[in-house]
């Protein structure tokens, strides 16, 4: 019999779960794991901050559906993971959080004399779906199986496993702890019953004005094709949640923008609404003034998490299921029924109103002549260079709003925002994770300068790992999104000025290709040089403060209502 360490056993168990990347830093407590990562097909990606490592795992999962592990060393290294782990919990991102711990004689509990000592289990408990320590080497595969069951139970999310150093160093028989594949111990997720599918099909087939709304669960569940199959059979409008921008391309003939008068009218007139993979959260302003009176409407909500059903809008039929299997079953049910396709007159009205609204919003932007660079013009240039096949990670306040409005339609799972928890600083590390998962694709981070400051050091990670990502920092030196409310209340601002920062010089010092752009005609050539560079690039884009502040009033009004509630209580059309 061959003896192996707990570290090697852990590497084998991680590989069996499909882990290909571990984001973290080495430490003596975990060292026996590290030499066994590469032989088991796992790449160690050292990071500059542990929280950013979780965001890298987030970018990997959102792009590819693959789960990664992150590592925190005892004390501060583990504590640094918390902001990223909380983000993963809110965003529904599965990630395995591993924390190393000291020898058992000075922890559980940690006396005041323990250097870098803390009770990490209690620290992580409210930030993860499940957590546990491993106190016996033989139980490493078993505890990981517990963790992965909980990770995929309902809405995916982070789980936490703690590894005291002696367990990682301990030797034991190679065959004493079998490592079965996931298919040997995990079942499939929840699926709709035949009765529920039949009821949903009957409601949709019998509707005069059906409507479909797609949230990020459609992307995460790879249900995009099945959803569009249902939409096309019904001949109805399809809207997306704000976070679900990539679920349906905005050039699809049934697409209607959900945050303008056309989306409001479509929702208010709909008699049956099918909401898939969206909790209809406050960011989607699920108020009667935008969604219409719920009386007389029949809402079908499909979600993998029972806690999301019927929270902000009453439902006629709540279905606990993964999005893809439910939508495929509904599509087949409609096809078997041979139901009628709507004549398209309603959809034509909504799309005409949509085009009118978009033209009205675009007019002052198109007419803007400067001086300086308008952020919408810049995002138009970015979209023209990198196109619809790139992966975009979007970070910041007003910058994110401009990006959502102006970027081209993207492929599914290719537009990663911060619109569930709203954590800043995710864009650059998400781009790193996305590029690791999809090395053949262009990966572009569009970030405000406030957001860029949180994790700019991860550009050095990209340089070290030779990852050709392009980051564009919209640099105007202000927390611009915070200004309007302060100006309205007090006529002045407090704490919004950041000062001028040459992000290109910072990136150059971190080993990246760097460009500085302060004229719009310089932007496209700079972007193309960045695109062609065989490594990470950063473009410091000197955008105009006043132009960035001039987000269309209709858009900004809704955004403020997320925080303060609806300004108009009367339902649409009342």
Coordinates of C-alpha atoms in Angstrom, one line a residue:
X1 CA 0.0 0.0 0.0
X2 CA 1.2 3.5 -0.8
X3 CA 0.7 6.3 1.8
X4 CA -0.4 9.7 0.6
X5 CA -0.9 13.0 2.5
X6 CA -4.2 14.6 3.2
X7 CA -3.1 17.3 0.7
X8 CA -2.8 14.7 -2.1
X9 CA -6.2 13.2 -1.1
X10 CA -7.7 16.6 -1.2
X11 CA -6.3 17.3 -4.7
X12 CA -7.8 14.0 -6.0
X13 CA -11.2 14.8 -4.4
X14 CA -11.2 18.3 -6.0
X15 CA -10.3 16.8 -9.4
X16 CA -13.2 14.3 -9.1
X17 CA -15.6 17.3 -8.6
X18 CA -14.3 18.9 -11.9
X19 CA -12.3 21.7 -10.2
X20 CA -9.7 23.0 -12.7
X21 CA -8.7 26.2 -11.0
X22 CA -7.7 27.2 -7.4
X23 CA -7.4 30.9 -6.7
X24 CA -5.3 31.7 -3.6
X25 CA -1.9 32.0 -2.0
X26 CA 0.4 29.4 -0.5
X27 CA 1.0 29.1 3.2
X28 CA 2.7 26.4 5.4
X29 CA -0.7 25.1 6.6
X30 CA -1.7 24.1 3.1
X31 CA 1.6 23.4 1.4
X32 CA 1.1 19.6 1.1
X33 CA -1.8 20.2 -1.3
X34 CA 0.1 22.4 -3.7
X35 CA 2.5 19.9 -5.5
X36 CA -0.5 17.6 -6.2
X37 CA -2.6 20.2 -8.0
X38 CA -1.0 20.2 -11.4
X39 CA -0.8 16.3 -11.6
X40 CA -4.6 16.3 -11.0
X41 CA -5.3 18.9 -13.7
X42 CA -5.8 21.8 -11.4
X43 CA -4.1 25.2 -12.0
X44 CA -3.1 27.3 -9.1
X45 CA -3.7 31.0 -9.8
X46 CA -2.0 33.2 -7.2
X47 CA -3.9 36.4 -6.6
X48 CA -3.2 39.8 -5.1
X49 CA -6.3 39.8 -2.8
X50 CA -8.3 36.9 -1.7
X51 CA -11.7 38.6 -2.3
X52 CA -10.6 39.1 -5.9
X53 CA -10.0 35.4 -6.2
X54 CA -13.7 34.7 -5.5
X55 CA -14.6 37.2 -8.2
X56 CA -12.4 35.3 -10.6
X57 CA -14.3 32.1 -9.7
X58 CA -17.4 34.1 -10.4
X59 CA -16.3 35.2 -13.9
X60 CA -15.3 31.6 -14.7
X61 CA -18.7 30.2 -13.6
X62 CA -20.8 32.9 -15.3
X63 CA -18.9 32.3 -18.6
X64 CA -18.5 28.6 -18.6
X65 CA -20.6 27.0 -15.9
X66 CA -17.5 25.6 -14.3
X67 CA -16.9 25.7 -10.5
X68 CA -13.6 26.8 -9.0
X69 CA -12.1 26.7 -5.5
X70 CA -10.6 29.6 -3.6
X71 CA -8.2 29.4 -0.7
X72 CA -7.7 31.5 2.4
X73 CA -4.8 31.2 4.8
X74 CA -5.4 31.3 8.6
X75 CA -6.6 34.6 10.0
X76 CA -6.3 37.6 7.6
X77 CA -6.2 35.5 4.4
X78 CA -9.5 33.9 5.2
X79 CA -11.0 37.1 6.4
X80 CA -10.1 38.7 3.1
X81 CA -12.3 36.2 1.3
X82 CA -15.5 37.4 2.9
X83 CA -16.5 40.3 0.6
X84 CA -16.2 38.0 -2.4
X85 CA -18.0 35.1 -0.8
X86 CA -20.9 37.4 0.2
X87 CA -21.1 38.5 -3.4
X88 CA -21.2 34.9 -4.6
X89 CA -24.0 34.1 -2.2
X90 CA -26.1 37.0 -3.5
X91 CA -25.2 36.3 -7.2
X92 CA -26.0 32.6 -6.9
X93 CA -22.4 31.6 -7.8
X94 CA -21.2 28.2 -6.7
X95 CA -17.7 28.3 -5.3
X96 CA -15.8 26.0 -3.0
X97 CA -14.2 28.1 -0.2
X98 CA -11.2 26.4 1.4
X99 CA -9.7 27.9 4.5
X100 CA -6.5 26.5 6.1
X101 CA -6.2 26.5 9.9
X102 CA -3.5 26.2 12.6
X103 CA -2.6 23.1 14.6
X104 CA -5.4 21.8 16.7
X105 CA -3.9 22.7 20.0
X106 CA -4.3 26.4 19.5
X107 CA -7.7 26.7 17.7
X108 CA -11.3 25.6 18.3
X109 CA -11.3 27.8 20.3
X110 CA -8.4 30.2 19.7
X111 CA -6.9 31.7 22.9
X112 CA -5.7 35.3 22.8
X113 CA -2.1 34.0 22.4
X114 CA -2.8 32.4 18.9
X115 CA -1.1 34.4 16.1
X116 CA -3.5 35.0 13.3
X117 CA -6.1 33.0 15.2
X118 CA -9.8 33.3 14.8
X119 CA -12.9 31.1 14.7
X120 CA -13.3 31.0 10.9
X121 CA -16.3 28.7 11.0
X122 CA -18.4 31.3 12.8
X123 CA -17.0 34.1 10.5
X124 CA -18.1 32.3 7.3
X125 CA -21.4 30.8 8.5
X126 CA -23.7 33.7 7.5
X127 CA -21.8 34.2 4.2
X128 CA -22.2 30.6 2.8
X129 CA -24.9 28.0 2.2
X130 CA -23.1 25.4 4.4
X131 CA -19.7 25.0 6.1
X132 CA -17.8 22.4 8.1
X133 CA -14.3 21.5 9.3
X134 CA -12.5 18.3 8.5
X135 CA -11.0 16.7 11.6
X136 CA -10.0 13.3 10.2
X137 CA -7.9 12.8 7.0
X138 CA -10.1 9.9 5.9
X139 CA -13.2 12.1 5.8
X140 CA -11.8 14.6 3.2
X141 CA -13.7 13.1 0.2
X142 CA -16.8 12.6 2.3
X143 CA -16.9 16.2 3.6
X144 CA -16.4 17.5 0.1
X145 CA -19.3 15.5 -1.1
X146 CA -21.5 17.1 1.6
X147 CA -20.2 20.5 0.5
X148 CA -21.0 19.9 -3.2
X149 CA -24.5 18.6 -2.4
X150 CA -25.3 21.7 -0.5
X151 CA -23.6 23.9 -3.2
X152 CA -26.1 22.7 -5.8
X153 CA -29.1 22.3 -3.5
X154 CA -31.6 24.8 -4.9
X155 CA -30.0 28.1 -6.0
X156 CA -26.3 27.5 -6.3
X157 CA -23.9 29.3 -3.9
X158 CA -20.7 29.2 -2.0
X159 CA -19.8 26.5 0.6
X160 CA -17.0 26.5 3.0
X161 CA -14.6 23.7 4.2
X162 CA -11.9 24.3 6.8
X163 CA -8.7 22.2 6.9
X164 CA -6.5 22.3 10.0
X165 CA -2.8 21.8 9.0
X166 CA -2.3 18.4 10.7
X167 CA -5.1 16.9 8.5
X168 CA -3.4 18.1 5.3
X169 CA 0.0 16.8 6.4
X170 CA -1.2 13.4 7.8
X171 CA -0.2 10.3 5.9
X172 CA -2.6 7.5 5.2
X173 CA -3.3 4.6 2.9
X174 CA -4.1 5.6 -0.6
X175 CA -7.2 3.4 -1.0
X176 CA -8.6 4.0 2.5
X177 CA -10.9 6.9 1.3
X178 CA -12.5 6.3 -2.1
X179 CA -13.2 9.3 -4.3
X180 CA -16.4 8.6 -6.3
X181 CA -17.5 10.8 -9.2
X182 CA -20.4 13.3 -8.7
X183 CA -22.8 11.0 -10.6
X184 CA -22.3 8.4 -7.9
X185 CA -23.7 10.4 -5.1
X186 CA -25.6 13.5 -6.4
X187 CA -29.1 13.6 -7.9
X188 CA -30.6 16.0 -10.4
X189 CA -32.0 19.3 -9.4
X190 CA -35.7 20.1 -9.0
X191 CA -38.0 19.7 -12.0
X192 CA -41.5 20.7 -12.7
X193 CA -44.2 18.0 -12.5
X194 CA -46.2 17.0 -15.6
X195 CA -49.3 18.6 -14.0
X196 CA -47.5 21.9 -13.6
X197 CA -46.2 21.9 -17.1
X198 CA -49.7 21.1 -18.4
X199 CA -51.2 24.0 -16.4
X200 CA -48.5 26.4 -17.6
X201 CA -49.0 25.4 -21.2
X202 CA -52.8 25.8 -20.9
X203 CA -52.4 29.3 -19.4
X204 CA -50.0 30.4 -22.1
X205 CA -51.9 28.9 -25.0
X206 CA -55.2 30.4 -23.8
X207 CA -53.8 33.9 -23.2
X208 CA -54.8 36.8 -25.4
X209 CA -51.6 38.8 -24.6
X210 CA -48.9 36.5 -23.2
X211 CA -45.5 37.9 -22.2
X212 CA -42.2 36.3 -21.2
X213 CA -39.6 37.8 -18.9
X214 CA -36.1 36.3 -18.7
X215 CA -33.8 36.7 -15.7
X216 CA -30.2 35.6 -15.1
X217 CA -31.4 32.1 -14.2
X218 CA -32.0 31.5 -17.9
X219 CA -28.3 32.2 -18.6
X220 CA -27.1 30.2 -15.7
X221 CA -29.4 27.3 -16.5
X222 CA -28.5 27.4 -20.3
X223 CA -32.2 27.7 -21.1
X224 CA -31.8 30.5 -23.7
X225 CA -32.8 28.4 -26.7
X226 CA -35.7 26.8 -25.0
X227 CA -37.0 30.2 -23.8
X228 CA -36.8 31.6 -27.3
X229 CA -38.6 28.5 -28.7
X230 CA -41.5 29.3 -26.4
X231 CA -41.5 33.0 -27.3
X232 CA -41.5 32.3 -31.0
X233 CA -44.3 29.7 -30.7
X234 CA -46.4 32.3 -28.8
X235 CA -45.5 35.2 -31.0
X236 CA -45.3 37.3 -27.9
X237 CA -42.9 40.0 -26.5
X238 CA -39.9 39.0 -24.4
X239 CA -38.3 41.3 -21.9
X240 CA -35.2 40.7 -19.7
X241 CA -34.4 41.7 -16.2
X242 CA -31.7 44.3 -15.8
X243 CA -29.2 41.7 -14.7
X244 CA -30.4 39.3 -17.4
X245 CA -29.3 41.4 -20.3
X246 CA -27.5 38.5 -22.1
X247 CA -30.4 36.0 -21.8
X248 CA -32.1 37.4 -25.0
X249 CA -30.2 39.4 -27.7
X250 CA -31.7 42.9 -27.9
X251 CA -31.9 42.6 -31.7
X252 CA -34.2 39.6 -31.5
X253 CA -37.5 40.4 -33.3
X254 CA -39.6 39.7 -30.2
X255 CA -37.4 41.7 -27.8
X256 CA -38.8 44.7 -26.1
X257 CA -36.8 46.9 -23.7
X258 CA -38.2 46.4 -20.2
X259 CA -37.3 49.7 -18.7
X260 CA -39.1 52.2 -20.9
X261 CA -42.7 52.9 -21.9
X262 CA -42.9 49.9 -24.3
X263 CA -42.0 47.5 -21.6
X264 CA -44.4 49.1 -19.2
X265 CA -47.3 48.9 -21.7
X266 CA -46.5 45.3 -22.6
X267 CA -46.5 44.2 -18.9
X268 CA -49.7 46.2 -18.1
X269 CA -51.6 44.7 -21.1
X270 CA -50.4 41.1 -20.6
X271 CA -53.0 38.8 -19.2
X272 CA -50.5 35.9 -18.7
X273 CA -46.9 36.5 -17.8
X274 CA -44.2 33.8 -17.7
X275 CA -41.2 34.9 -15.5
X276 CA -38.2 32.6 -15.8
X277 CA -35.1 32.7 -13.5
X278 CA -35.8 36.1 -12.1
X279 CA -36.7 37.0 -8.5
X280 CA -38.3 40.2 -9.9
X281 CA -36.1 42.2 -7.4
X282 CA -36.2 45.9 -6.7
X283 CA -33.8 46.6 -9.5
X284 CA -36.5 45.5 -11.8
X285 CA -38.9 48.1 -10.2
X286 CA -41.7 45.6 -9.8
X287 CA -44.2 48.2 -8.9
X288 CA -47.8 48.6 -10.2
X289 CA -46.9 51.8 -11.9
X290 CA -44.6 49.9 -14.2
X291 CA -46.1 46.4 -14.2
X292 CA -49.8 47.2 -14.1
X293 CA -52.5 46.1 -11.6
X294 CA -51.9 42.5 -10.6
X295 CA -55.7 41.9 -10.6
X296 CA -56.7 40.1 -13.7
X297 CA -53.2 38.9 -14.5
X298 CA -52.0 35.4 -14.2
X299 CA -48.3 35.1 -13.5
X300 CA -46.3 31.9 -13.9
X301 CA -42.9 32.1 -12.1
X302 CA -40.3 29.4 -12.6
X303 CA -37.3 29.5 -10.3
X304 CA -34.9 27.0 -8.7
X305 CA -35.1 28.7 -5.3
X306 CA -38.5 28.5 -3.6
X307 CA -37.7 31.7 -1.6
X308 CA -37.8 33.7 -4.8
X309 CA -41.3 32.8 -5.8
X310 CA -44.1 35.4 -5.3
X311 CA -41.9 37.8 -3.3
X312 CA -42.7 41.0 -5.1
X313 CA -45.6 40.0 -7.4
X314 CA -48.5 37.5 -6.7
X315 CA -48.3 34.3 -8.7
X316 CA -51.0 32.1 -10.3
X317 CA -48.6 29.2 -10.7
X318 CA -45.2 28.9 -9.0
X319 CA -42.9 26.2 -10.3
X320 CA -39.8 25.0 -8.5
X321 CA -37.5 23.8 -11.3
X322 CA -34.3 24.5 -13.2
X323 CA -35.1 26.8 -16.1
X324 CA -33.9 24.6 -19.0
X325 CA -36.0 21.5 -18.2
X326 CA -39.1 23.5 -17.5
X327 CA -38.8 25.6 -20.7
X328 CA -38.1 22.6 -22.9
X329 CA -41.1 20.9 -21.5
X330 CA -43.3 24.0 -22.0
X331 CA -42.1 24.3 -25.5
X332 CA -42.9 20.7 -26.3
X333 CA -46.3 21.1 -24.7
X334 CA -47.1 24.1 -26.8
X335 CA -45.9 22.3 -29.9
X336 CA -48.1 19.3 -29.1
X337 CA -51.1 21.4 -28.5
X338 CA -50.6 23.2 -31.9
X339 CA -51.7 26.4 -30.3
X340 CA -52.2 29.6 -32.2
X341 CA -49.5 32.1 -32.8
X342 CA -50.5 35.7 -32.1
X343 CA -50.9 37.9 -35.1
X344 CA -48.0 40.2 -34.0
X345 CA -50.0 43.4 -33.9
X346 CA -49.4 43.9 -30.2
X347 CA -45.7 43.1 -30.5
X348 CA -45.5 45.5 -33.5
X349 CA -47.0 48.3 -31.3
X350 CA -44.6 47.7 -28.5
X351 CA -41.6 47.6 -30.7
X352 CA -42.6 50.8 -32.5
X353 CA -43.0 52.5 -29.1
X354 CA -39.7 51.0 -28.1
X355 CA -37.9 52.4 -31.1
X356 CA -39.5 55.8 -30.5
X357 CA -38.3 55.9 -26.9
X358 CA -34.8 54.8 -27.9
X359 CA -34.6 57.5 -30.5
X360 CA -35.7 60.1 -28.0
X361 CA -33.1 58.9 -25.5
X362 CA -30.4 58.7 -28.1
X363 CA -30.9 62.1 -29.7
X364 CA -29.0 64.3 -27.2
X365 CA -26.3 61.7 -27.0
X366 CA -25.8 61.6 -30.7
X367 CA -25.9 65.4 -30.9
X368 CA -23.3 65.8 -28.2
X369 CA -20.2 67.5 -29.6
X370 CA -18.0 67.7 -26.5
X371 CA -15.5 68.9 -25.4
X372 CA -14.2 65.7 -24.1
X373 CA -15.5 62.1 -24.5
X374 CA -19.1 61.1 -23.9
X375 CA -19.2 57.7 -22.2
X376 CA -21.9 56.4 -24.6
X377 CA -19.8 57.3 -27.6
X378 CA -16.9 55.5 -26.0
X379 CA -18.9 52.3 -25.4
X380 CA -20.2 52.5 -28.9
X381 CA -16.6 52.4 -30.1
X382 CA -15.8 49.5 -27.7
X383 CA -18.7 47.5 -29.1
X384 CA -17.7 48.2 -32.7
X385 CA -14.1 46.9 -32.0
X386 CA -14.9 43.8 -29.9
X387 CA -18.3 43.0 -31.2
X388 CA -21.1 40.7 -30.0
X389 CA -18.8 37.6 -29.6
X390 CA -16.7 39.1 -26.8
X391 CA -17.3 38.5 -23.1
X392 CA -18.0 41.8 -21.3
X393 CA -17.5 42.3 -17.5
X394 CA -19.1 45.6 -16.5
X395 CA -18.3 47.4 -13.2
X396 CA -19.2 50.7 -11.7
X397 CA -22.2 53.1 -11.3
X398 CA -23.1 55.3 -14.3
X399 CA -20.5 53.5 -16.4
X400 CA -22.5 50.3 -15.9
X401 CA -25.8 52.0 -17.0
X402 CA -24.2 53.4 -20.1
X403 CA -22.7 49.9 -21.0
X404 CA -26.1 48.2 -20.5
X405 CA -27.7 50.7 -22.9
X406 CA -25.1 50.9 -25.6
X407 CA -23.1 47.7 -25.9
X408 CA -24.1 45.4 -28.7
X409 CA -26.2 42.3 -28.1
X410 CA -24.0 39.5 -26.8
X411 CA -23.9 35.7 -26.7
X412 CA -25.5 34.0 -23.7
X413 CA -23.4 34.0 -20.6
X414 CA -21.3 36.8 -22.0
X415 CA -22.4 40.0 -20.2
X416 CA -21.4 39.9 -16.5
X417 CA -22.8 42.8 -14.4
X418 CA -22.9 43.6 -10.7
X419 CA -26.7 44.0 -10.6
X420 CA -27.7 41.6 -7.8
X421 CA -25.5 42.5 -4.8
X422 CA -24.1 45.6 -6.5
X423 CA -20.5 44.9 -5.3
X424 CA -17.9 47.2 -6.9
X425 CA -14.5 46.0 -8.0
X426 CA -15.7 42.8 -9.6
X427 CA -15.0 43.7 -13.2
X428 CA -11.2 43.1 -13.5
X429 CA -11.1 39.8 -11.6
X430 CA -14.2 38.6 -13.3
X431 CA -12.4 39.2 -16.6
X432 CA -9.5 37.2 -15.4
X433 CA -11.7 34.3 -14.5
X434 CA -13.6 34.6 -17.8
X435 CA -10.4 34.5 -19.8
X436 CA -9.1 31.5 -18.0
X437 CA -12.4 29.7 -18.9
X438 CA -12.6 30.9 -22.5
X439 CA -9.0 31.7 -23.6
X440 CA -10.1 31.8 -27.3
X441 CA -12.5 34.7 -26.8
X442 CA -12.0 38.4 -26.4
X443 CA -12.6 39.4 -22.8
X444 CA -13.3 43.1 -22.1
X445 CA -13.7 44.8 -18.7
X446 CA -15.6 48.1 -18.8
X447 CA -15.2 49.9 -15.5
X448 CA -15.6 53.2 -13.8
X449 CA -12.6 54.6 -12.1
X450 CA -14.1 54.3 -8.6
X451 CA -14.7 50.6 -9.2
X452 CA -11.3 50.1 -10.8
X453 CA -9.5 51.1 -7.7
X454 CA -10.7 48.2 -5.6
X455 CA -8.9 45.4 -7.6
X456 CA -6.6 47.2 -10.0
X457 CA -3.7 45.0 -8.7
X458 CA -5.3 42.0 -10.4
X459 CA -4.0 43.4 -13.7
X460 CA -0.7 42.1 -12.4
X461 CA -2.2 38.7 -11.9
X462 CA -3.3 38.9 -15.6
X463 CA 0.2 39.9 -16.6
X464 CA 1.8 37.1 -14.6
X465 CA -0.6 34.5 -16.0
X466 CA -0.3 35.9 -19.5
X467 CA -4.0 36.5 -19.9
X468 CA -5.0 38.8 -22.8
X469 CA -7.8 40.8 -21.3
X470 CA -8.6 44.4 -22.1
X471 CA -9.7 46.8 -19.4
X472 CA -11.1 50.2 -20.2
X473 CA -11.2 52.6 -17.2
X474 CA -13.7 55.4 -17.6
X475 CA -11.6 58.0 -15.8
X476 CA -13.1 61.3 -14.7
X477 CA -12.1 61.4 -11.1
X478 CA -15.5 61.3 -9.4
X479 CA -18.1 59.0 -7.8
X480 CA -20.5 60.5 -10.3
X481 CA -23.6 58.4 -9.5
X482 CA -23.6 59.8 -5.9
X483 CA -23.7 63.4 -7.1
X484 CA -27.3 64.0 -8.2
X485 CA -29.0 63.2 -4.9
X486 CA -26.5 65.3 -3.0
X487 CA -26.8 68.2 -5.4
X488 CA -30.6 68.0 -5.2
X489 CA -30.6 68.0 -1.4
X490 CA -27.7 70.4 -0.6
X491 CA -26.6 72.1 -3.8
X492 CA -23.1 70.7 -3.3
X493 CA -21.4 67.3 -3.0
X494 CA -19.6 65.5 -0.2
X495 CA -16.8 63.0 -0.7
X496 CA -17.4 62.4 -4.4
X497 CA -14.1 63.8 -5.8
X498 CA -11.4 61.2 -6.4
X499 CA -8.7 63.3 -8.1
X500 CA -7.0 62.6 -11.4
X501 CA -5.4 59.1 -11.7
X502 CA -3.3 57.9 -14.6
X503 CA -4.6 54.3 -14.7
X504 CA -2.4 53.6 -17.7
X505 CA 0.7 54.4 -15.8
X506 CA -0.4 52.1 -12.9
X507 CA -1.1 49.3 -15.4
X508 CA 2.3 49.9 -17.1
X509 CA 4.0 49.4 -13.8
X510 CA 2.1 46.1 -13.3
X511 CA 3.4 44.7 -16.6
X512 CA 0.5 45.5 -18.9
X513 CA 0.2 47.2 -22.2
X514 CA -1.2 50.7 -21.5
X515 CA -2.9 53.4 -23.5
X516 CA -4.1 56.9 -22.6
X517 CA -7.0 58.4 -24.6
X518 CA -8.5 61.9 -24.2
X519 CA -9.9 62.3 -27.7
X520 CA -12.6 60.1 -29.2
X521 CA -10.8 59.8 -32.5
X522 CA -7.9 58.1 -30.7
X523 CA -10.0 55.5 -29.0
X524 CA -10.6 52.9 -31.8
X525 CA -6.9 52.7 -32.7
X526 CA -6.0 52.3 -29.1
X527 CA -8.6 49.6 -28.6
X528 CA -7.3 47.7 -31.7
X529 CA -3.7 47.8 -30.4
X530 CA -5.0 46.5 -27.0
X531 CA -6.9 43.7 -28.8
X532 CA -3.8 42.6 -30.7
X533 CA -1.5 42.6 -27.7
X534 CA -0.6 39.2 -26.5
X535 CA -1.2 40.0 -22.8
X536 CA -3.3 42.2 -20.7
X537 CA -4.0 45.8 -21.7
X538 CA -5.5 48.8 -20.0
X539 CA -6.9 51.9 -21.7
X540 CA -7.2 55.0 -19.4
X541 CA -10.1 56.8 -21.0
X542 CA -10.6 60.4 -20.0
X543 CA -14.4 60.8 -20.1
X544 CA -16.3 64.0 -19.6
X545 CA -17.7 64.4 -16.2
X546 CA -20.8 66.3 -17.2
X547 CA -21.6 63.9 -20.0
X548 CA -21.4 61.0 -17.6
X549 CA -23.6 62.8 -15.2
X550 CA -26.3 63.3 -17.9
X551 CA -27.7 59.8 -17.8
X552 CA -31.2 60.1 -19.4
X553 CA -33.7 61.2 -16.8
X554 CA -36.1 58.4 -17.5
X555 CA -33.3 55.8 -16.7
X556 CA -32.0 57.6 -13.6
X557 CA -35.5 58.1 -12.2
X558 CA -36.1 54.3 -12.2
X559 CA -32.7 53.7 -10.7
X560 CA -33.5 56.0 -7.7
X561 CA -36.8 54.3 -7.2
X562 CA -34.9 51.1 -6.5
X563 CA -33.8 52.9 -3.3
X564 CA -36.7 55.2 -2.5
X565 CA -39.7 53.3 -3.9
X566 CA -42.1 54.3 -6.7
X567 CA -42.6 57.9 -7.4
X568 CA -46.0 57.2 -9.0
X569 CA -48.3 54.7 -7.3
X570 CA -51.0 54.6 -10.0
X571 CA -50.8 51.5 -12.3
X572 CA -49.9 51.9 -16.0
X573 CA -52.9 52.7 -18.0
X574 CA -55.1 53.5 -15.0

